[in-house]
Amino acid sequence: MNTLYREDVTNELKGKNFLSLKDFSKEEIHTLLDLAIYLKKRYKQGLINHPLKGKTLAMIFEKASTRTRVSFEVGMYQLGGSALFLSKNDIQLSRGESISDTANVLSSYVDGIMIRTFDQGTIDALATHASIPVINGLTDLYHPCQVLADLLTIKERKGTLNGMNIAYIGDGNNMAHSLMIGCAKVGANITVASPNGYEPLNSITEFAQTIAKQENSSVEITNSPLHAAMEADVIYTDVWASMGQEEEQIERELAFRPFQVNENIMNEAKKDAIFMHCLPAHRGEEVSTDVIDGEQSVIFQQSENRLHAQKALLTAIMGELE
Ligand code: CP
Ligand code: NVA
C-alpha cells in the first residue's frame, strides 16, 4: 500500500463523471491532488506510467482553447493513451444530431469524453446518455479542471489549503463559481469582489457557503476589491469578458476598471501572497503588467499544473494504476 495517495479513494473514483467540483468530496479532491503530485514527480524523474494504455479520450470543443486542449491531449499520450480533437464544426452535433445520439455513439468508440461548451445542461445531458466518464473542460457556469490545477498550485506554494485566504477579484463567472466550491470543500477562505451586477450566482454562493460552514471556512461576496485583498495569501483574477461575451467588452471595461489587480491591490495582501490567473490574460485590463509578470506571479506553474492535475483525474476515473 503506498502512502502517497489514497488508493481506496482512487478506486472509488473509477467511472465517475467530472462535471463540477460539487460532486467531489474533500477527501476525493485531496486524493486527486496527492495523485497529481505523485505523477508529476514521476514524470520529472523520467519514470513512465501507462495506466491508460490503449484508452482514448474524445475532446469536443465548442469554444477556443490552448491549455485545456494541449494539456489533455499531451496528458493522454503520456499516460499511454490517445486523444481525439473534435471541433464542434466538424462533427454532426453542429448539424443538429442530438446530444443523446452523440453520447451513445461515442461511448462505443472511446473510453471518456471531455467537452468544452456553453451550457452546463449540455454536459449534464451528455453524461446522462454516455456510458463512459464525461469531463467538464469549461462551461459558462464552471471550470473545475482549472480549479484542480489551482488548488495543486496553492498546495505546492503554501504547503496547505486549509485556512488559506483567497481573494478572487473580478467577474462572478465560471472561474469564480468553481473556485468558491473548490475552496469551500478544502477549507480555504474565499472572498469574491465583483462590481455591482456582476457577482457570482446566488445559488452557487449559497451552496459554497453551506459547505464552508462545515469546514470552518468562509465564502464572502463584496463589491470592494481592497477589502477582498486584505491579508490574502492568494490574489486571483480572470478576464472581464469571457468567451461568448465579446459584445459586452466595452461596457464591462467601464464596470470593471476599479477592479484591476495592480500594485495597490497587492499591497493589501500578505507580503508573501501569490498572484494567480487561469489565462488567457489581458495585460493592462484585469491585471497590470508589473503584477502578472512580477515575482509574485505563479501563472506558468498554474498552467503547467493543468497537465499534472488532469493526468491524476484521467488516471483515477479511466485508468488502471500499476
Ligand atoms: N485556462 C484555460 O482553460 O485555458 P484555455 O482556454 O486555453 O484552455
Ligand atoms: N472565464 C474565462 C475562462 C477562460 C479559461 C472564459 O470563460 O472565457
PDB file of N, CA, C and O in Angstrom, residues 6-44:
ATOM      1  N   ARG A   6      -4.355   8.069  -1.602  1.00  0.00           N
ATOM      2  CA  ARG A   6      -5.299   7.056  -1.121  1.00  0.00           C
ATOM      3  C   ARG A   6      -5.767   6.160  -2.264  1.00  0.00           C
ATOM      4  O   ARG A   6      -6.617   6.558  -3.058  1.00  0.00           O
ATOM      5  N   GLU A   7      -5.234   4.933  -2.316  1.00  0.00           N
ATOM      6  CA  GLU A   7      -5.633   4.021  -3.398  1.00  0.00           C
ATOM      7  C   GLU A   7      -7.102   3.633  -3.296  1.00  0.00           C
ATOM      8  O   GLU A   7      -7.774   3.456  -4.311  1.00  0.00           O
ATOM      9  N   ASP A   8      -7.601   3.504  -2.047  1.00  0.00           N
ATOM     10  CA  ASP A   8      -9.015   3.114  -1.883  1.00  0.00           C
ATOM     11  C   ASP A   8      -9.934   4.200  -2.468  1.00  0.00           C
ATOM     12  O   ASP A   8     -10.901   3.900  -3.172  1.00  0.00           O
ATOM     13  N   VAL A   9      -9.575   5.480  -2.227  1.00  0.00           N
ATOM     14  CA  VAL A   9     -10.407   6.577  -2.760  1.00  0.00           C
ATOM     15  C   VAL A   9     -10.262   6.632  -4.281  1.00  0.00           C
ATOM     16  O   VAL A   9     -11.241   6.798  -5.016  1.00  0.00           O
ATOM     17  N   THR A  10      -9.031   6.447  -4.774  1.00  0.00           N
ATOM     18  CA  THR A  10      -8.805   6.457  -6.224  1.00  0.00           C
ATOM     19  C   THR A  10      -9.664   5.389  -6.893  1.00  0.00           C
ATOM     20  O   THR A  10     -10.284   5.629  -7.930  1.00  0.00           O
ATOM     21  N   ASN A  11      -9.715   4.208  -6.285  1.00  0.00           N
ATOM     22  CA  ASN A  11     -10.517   3.121  -6.867  1.00  0.00           C
ATOM     23  C   ASN A  11     -11.999   3.475  -6.905  1.00  0.00           C
ATOM     24  O   ASN A  11     -12.705   3.132  -7.847  1.00  0.00           O
ATOM     25  N   GLU A  12     -12.462   4.190  -5.872  1.00  0.00           N
ATOM     26  CA  GLU A  12     -13.887   4.569  -5.843  1.00  0.00           C
ATOM     27  C   GLU A  12     -14.241   5.588  -6.938  1.00  0.00           C
ATOM     28  O   GLU A  12     -15.401   5.743  -7.289  1.00  0.00           O
ATOM     29  N   LEU A  13     -13.227   6.296  -7.432  1.00  0.00           N
ATOM     30  CA  LEU A  13     -13.490   7.322  -8.457  1.00  0.00           C
ATOM     31  C   LEU A  13     -13.643   6.735  -9.863  1.00  0.00           C
ATOM     32  O   LEU A  13     -14.088   7.422 -10.782  1.00  0.00           O
ATOM     33  N   LYS A  14     -13.290   5.456  -9.995  1.00  0.00           N
ATOM     34  CA  LYS A  14     -13.331   4.820 -11.316  1.00  0.00           C
ATOM     35  C   LYS A  14     -14.717   4.949 -11.960  1.00  0.00           C
ATOM     36  O   LYS A  14     -15.729   4.679 -11.330  1.00  0.00           O
ATOM     37  N   GLY A  15     -14.774   5.429 -13.178  1.00  0.00           N
ATOM     38  CA  GLY A  15     -16.041   5.526 -13.909  1.00  0.00           C
ATOM     39  C   GLY A  15     -16.839   6.783 -13.594  1.00  0.00           C
ATOM     40  O   GLY A  15     -17.887   7.019 -14.190  1.00  0.00           O
ATOM     41  N   LYS A  16     -16.331   7.607 -12.667  1.00  0.00           N
ATOM     42  CA  LYS A  16     -17.098   8.795 -12.253  1.00  0.00           C
ATOM     43  C   LYS A  16     -16.977   9.937 -13.271  1.00  0.00           C
ATOM     44  O   LYS A  16     -15.944  10.108 -13.902  1.00  0.00           O
ATOM     45  N   ASN A  17     -18.061  10.719 -13.410  1.00  0.00           N
ATOM     46  CA  ASN A  17     -18.001  11.939 -14.232  1.00  0.00           C
ATOM     47  C   ASN A  17     -17.307  13.045 -13.446  1.00  0.00           C
ATOM     48  O   ASN A  17     -17.298  13.031 -12.220  1.00  0.00           O
ATOM     49  N   PHE A  18     -16.775  14.035 -14.158  1.00  0.00           N
ATOM     50  CA  PHE A  18     -16.202  15.228 -13.514  1.00  0.00           C
ATOM     51  C   PHE A  18     -16.913  16.437 -14.132  1.00  0.00           C
ATOM     52  O   PHE A  18     -16.401  17.108 -15.013  1.00  0.00           O
ATOM     53  N   LEU A  19     -18.115  16.697 -13.651  1.00  0.00           N
ATOM     54  CA  LEU A  19     -18.951  17.756 -14.237  1.00  0.00           C
ATOM     55  C   LEU A  19     -18.806  19.061 -13.469  1.00  0.00           C
ATOM     56  O   LEU A  19     -18.914  20.144 -14.028  1.00  0.00           O
ATOM     57  N   SER A  20     -18.602  18.912 -12.156  1.00  0.00           N
ATOM     58  CA  SER A  20     -18.438  20.077 -11.285  1.00  0.00           C
ATOM     59  C   SER A  20     -17.777  19.569 -10.006  1.00  0.00           C
ATOM     60  O   SER A  20     -17.939  18.392  -9.653  1.00  0.00           O
ATOM     61  N   LEU A  21     -17.088  20.462  -9.288  1.00  0.00           N
ATOM     62  CA  LEU A  21     -16.472  20.035  -8.021  1.00  0.00           C
ATOM     63  C   LEU A  21     -17.521  19.771  -6.950  1.00  0.00           C
ATOM     64  O   LEU A  21     -17.222  19.190  -5.913  1.00  0.00           O
ATOM     65  N   LYS A  22     -18.763  20.186  -7.234  1.00  0.00           N
ATOM     66  CA  LYS A  22     -19.866  19.930  -6.294  1.00  0.00           C
ATOM     67  C   LYS A  22     -19.977  18.445  -5.955  1.00  0.00           C
ATOM     68  O   LYS A  22     -20.317  18.081  -4.844  1.00  0.00           O
ATOM     69  N   ASP A  23     -19.725  17.599  -6.972  1.00  0.00           N
ATOM     70  CA  ASP A  23     -19.936  16.160  -6.821  1.00  0.00           C
ATOM     71  C   ASP A  23     -18.741  15.448  -6.197  1.00  0.00           C
ATOM     72  O   ASP A  23     -18.739  14.229  -6.104  1.00  0.00           O
ATOM     73  N   PHE A  24     -17.701  16.184  -5.821  1.00  0.00           N
ATOM     74  CA  PHE A  24     -16.499  15.554  -5.268  1.00  0.00           C
ATOM     75  C   PHE A  24     -16.320  15.968  -3.818  1.00  0.00           C
ATOM     76  O   PHE A  24     -16.450  17.144  -3.473  1.00  0.00           O
ATOM     77  N   SER A  25     -15.998  14.980  -2.974  1.00  0.00           N
ATOM     78  CA  SER A  25     -15.819  15.268  -1.547  1.00  0.00           C
ATOM     79  C   SER A  25     -14.430  15.866  -1.326  1.00  0.00           C
ATOM     80  O   SER A  25     -13.548  15.778  -2.194  1.00  0.00           O
ATOM     81  N   LYS A  26     -14.256  16.414  -0.135  1.00  0.00           N
ATOM     82  CA  LYS A  26     -12.954  16.949   0.264  1.00  0.00           C
ATOM     83  C   LYS A  26     -11.874  15.862   0.137  1.00  0.00           C
ATOM     84  O   LYS A  26     -10.785  16.088  -0.389  1.00  0.00           O
ATOM     85  N   GLU A  27     -12.225  14.666   0.604  1.00  0.00           N
ATOM     86  CA  GLU A  27     -11.287  13.539   0.556  1.00  0.00           C
ATOM     87  C   GLU A  27     -10.917  13.184  -0.892  1.00  0.00           C
ATOM     88  O   GLU A  27      -9.750  12.927  -1.206  1.00  0.00           O
ATOM     89  N   GLU A  28     -11.913  13.210  -1.781  1.00  0.00           N
ATOM     90  CA  GLU A  28     -11.642  12.881  -3.189  1.00  0.00           C
ATOM     91  C   GLU A  28     -10.772  13.952  -3.842  1.00  0.00           C
ATOM     92  O   GLU A  28      -9.856  13.638  -4.609  1.00  0.00           O
ATOM     93  N   ILE A  29     -11.029  15.216  -3.510  1.00  0.00           N
ATOM     94  CA  ILE A  29     -10.208  16.301  -4.088  1.00  0.00           C
ATOM     95  C   ILE A  29      -8.764  16.166  -3.603  1.00  0.00           C
ATOM     96  O   ILE A  29      -7.810  16.225  -4.395  1.00  0.00           O
ATOM     97  N   HIS A  30      -8.593  15.913  -2.298  1.00  0.00           N
ATOM     98  CA  HIS A  30      -7.228  15.754  -1.770  1.00  0.00           C
ATOM     99  C   HIS A  30      -6.528  14.547  -2.387  1.00  0.00           C
ATOM    100  O   HIS A  30      -5.322  14.595  -2.667  1.00  0.00           O
ATOM    101  N   THR A  31      -7.276  13.486  -2.614  1.00  0.00           N
ATOM    102  CA  THR A  31      -6.675  12.290  -3.226  1.00  0.00           C
ATOM    103  C   THR A  31      -6.204  12.596  -4.645  1.00  0.00           C
ATOM    104  O   THR A  31      -5.108  12.196  -5.051  1.00  0.00           O
ATOM    105  N   LEU A  32      -7.024  13.344  -5.407  1.00  0.00           N
ATOM    106  CA  LEU A  32      -6.620  13.710  -6.771  1.00  0.00           C
ATOM    107  C   LEU A  32      -5.364  14.592  -6.737  1.00  0.00           C
ATOM    108  O   LEU A  32      -4.455  14.420  -7.554  1.00  0.00           O
ATOM    109  N   LEU A  33      -5.297  15.496  -5.765  1.00  0.00           N
ATOM    110  CA  LEU A  33      -4.120  16.381  -5.674  1.00  0.00           C
ATOM    111  C   LEU A  33      -2.876  15.567  -5.302  1.00  0.00           C
ATOM    112  O   LEU A  33      -1.794  15.772  -5.860  1.00  0.00           O
ATOM    113  N   ASP A  34      -3.028  14.624  -4.363  1.00  0.00           N
ATOM    114  CA  ASP A  34      -1.885  13.786  -3.970  1.00  0.00           C
ATOM    115  C   ASP A  34      -1.416  12.928  -5.143  1.00  0.00           C
ATOM    116  O   ASP A  34      -0.214  12.750  -5.358  1.00  0.00           O
ATOM    117  N   LEU A  35      -2.381  12.396  -5.895  1.00  0.00           N
ATOM    118  CA  LEU A  35      -2.028  11.586  -7.072  1.00  0.00           C
ATOM    119  C   LEU A  35      -1.324  12.457  -8.111  1.00  0.00           C
ATOM    120  O   LEU A  35      -0.357  12.023  -8.759  1.00  0.00           O
ATOM    121  N   ALA A  36      -1.784  13.710  -8.254  1.00  0.00           N
ATOM    122  CA  ALA A  36      -1.142  14.634  -9.205  1.00  0.00           C
ATOM    123  C   ALA A  36       0.315  14.894  -8.796  1.00  0.00           C
ATOM    124  O   ALA A  36       1.220  14.903  -9.644  1.00  0.00           O
ATOM    125  N   ILE A  37       0.535  15.079  -7.507  1.00  0.00           N
ATOM    126  CA  ILE A  37       1.906  15.332  -7.011  1.00  0.00           C
ATOM    127  C   ILE A  37       2.794  14.108  -7.302  1.00  0.00           C
ATOM    128  O   ILE A  37       3.937  14.227  -7.755  1.00  0.00           O
ATOM    129  N   TYR A  38       2.226  12.918  -7.073  1.00  0.00           N
ATOM    130  CA  TYR A  38       2.946  11.664  -7.325  1.00  0.00           C
ATOM    131  C   TYR A  38       3.289  11.531  -8.819  1.00  0.00           C
ATOM    132  O   TYR A  38       4.439  11.262  -9.180  1.00  0.00           O
ATOM    133  N   LEU A  39       2.289  11.763  -9.679  1.00  0.00           N
ATOM    134  CA  LEU A  39       2.523  11.610 -11.124  1.00  0.00           C
ATOM    135  C   LEU A  39       3.474  12.679 -11.653  1.00  0.00           C
ATOM    136  O   LEU A  39       4.304  12.415 -12.524  1.00  0.00           O
ATOM    137  N   LYS A  40       3.373  13.888 -11.095  1.00  0.00           N
ATOM    138  CA  LYS A  40       4.257  14.985 -11.521  1.00  0.00           C
ATOM    139  C   LYS A  40       5.713  14.630 -11.188  1.00  0.00           C
ATOM    140  O   LYS A  40       6.613  14.801 -12.008  1.00  0.00           O
ATOM    141  N   LYS A  41       5.917  14.115  -9.964  1.00  0.00           N
ATOM    142  CA  LYS A  41       7.267  13.772  -9.519  1.00  0.00           C
ATOM    143  C   LYS A  41       7.842  12.660 -10.409  1.00  0.00           C
ATOM    144  O   LYS A  41       8.982  12.741 -10.864  1.00  0.00           O
ATOM    145  N   ARG A  42       7.027  11.641 -10.671  1.00  0.00           N
ATOM    146  CA  ARG A  42       7.496  10.527 -11.504  1.00  0.00           C
ATOM    147  C   ARG A  42       7.828  11.029 -12.914  1.00  0.00           C
ATOM    148  O   ARG A  42       8.833  10.640 -13.495  1.00  0.00           O
ATOM    149  N   TYR A  43       6.989  11.904 -13.439  1.00  0.00           N
ATOM    150  CA  TYR A  43       7.226  12.432 -14.785  1.00  0.00           C
ATOM    151  C   TYR A  43       8.549  13.202 -14.835  1.00  0.00           C
ATOM    152  O   TYR A  43       9.347  13.034 -15.747  1.00  0.00           O
ATOM    153  N   LYS A  44       8.788  14.023 -13.791  1.00  0.00           N
ATOM    154  CA  LYS A  44      10.021  14.830 -13.755  1.00  0.00           C
ATOM    155  C   LYS A  44      11.249  13.939 -13.605  1.00  0.00           C
ATOM    156  O   LYS A  44      12.346  14.312 -13.999  1.00  0.00           O
TER     157      LYS A  44
END
